[in-house]
Amino acid sequence: MTRGWIRKLIGGLSFGSALFIFQACYGTPQDLQFDMLVEGTVKSSATGLPVKGIKVSVPETGSSHITGEDGKYGLWTMFTDSTRISFEDTDLTTDGAFLKKDTLIAIPQERVQLNVMLTPK
């Protein structure tokens, strides 16, 4: 009877130690301050069609995303008073060439819908 009780005590301590070591090694998840989701669609102002291959970025943080076939993008960035979003054509030959466009989000929210029309060169 004493042997079973000791075995359970040692087993419980071993399990508790393993959990403590796991937390010490990996820690708890940290908030990287990417609290604002900016998403939308990039289209051509000439045709109204979605444009793929446009680099959508936040220069201050380095966050970026390339639009897909449907012209859609989504990226996380820091929640600040104002955020500059840059739209730049990275594949000049695929869908034609487009002028670079910068826009400023002055009223930050947790989720911002930003649809953009780019002008062809």
PDB file of C-alpha atoms in Angstrom, residues 23 50 56 82 105-106 118:
ATOM      1  CA  GLN A  23       6.944  26.062 -20.292  1.00  0.00           C
ATOM      2  CA  PRO A  50      -8.346  42.088 -60.347  1.00  0.00           C
ATOM      3  CA  VAL A  56       1.059  45.216 -50.679  1.00  0.00           C
ATOM      4  CA  SER A  82      -1.794  56.020 -38.802  1.00  0.00           C
ATOM      5  CA  ILE A 105      -5.020  54.568 -42.890  1.00  0.00           C
ATOM      6  CA  ALA A 106      -5.737  57.396 -40.460  1.00  0.00           C
ATOM      7  CA  LEU A 118      -4.242  50.998 -59.635  1.00  0.00           C
TER       8      LEU A 118
END
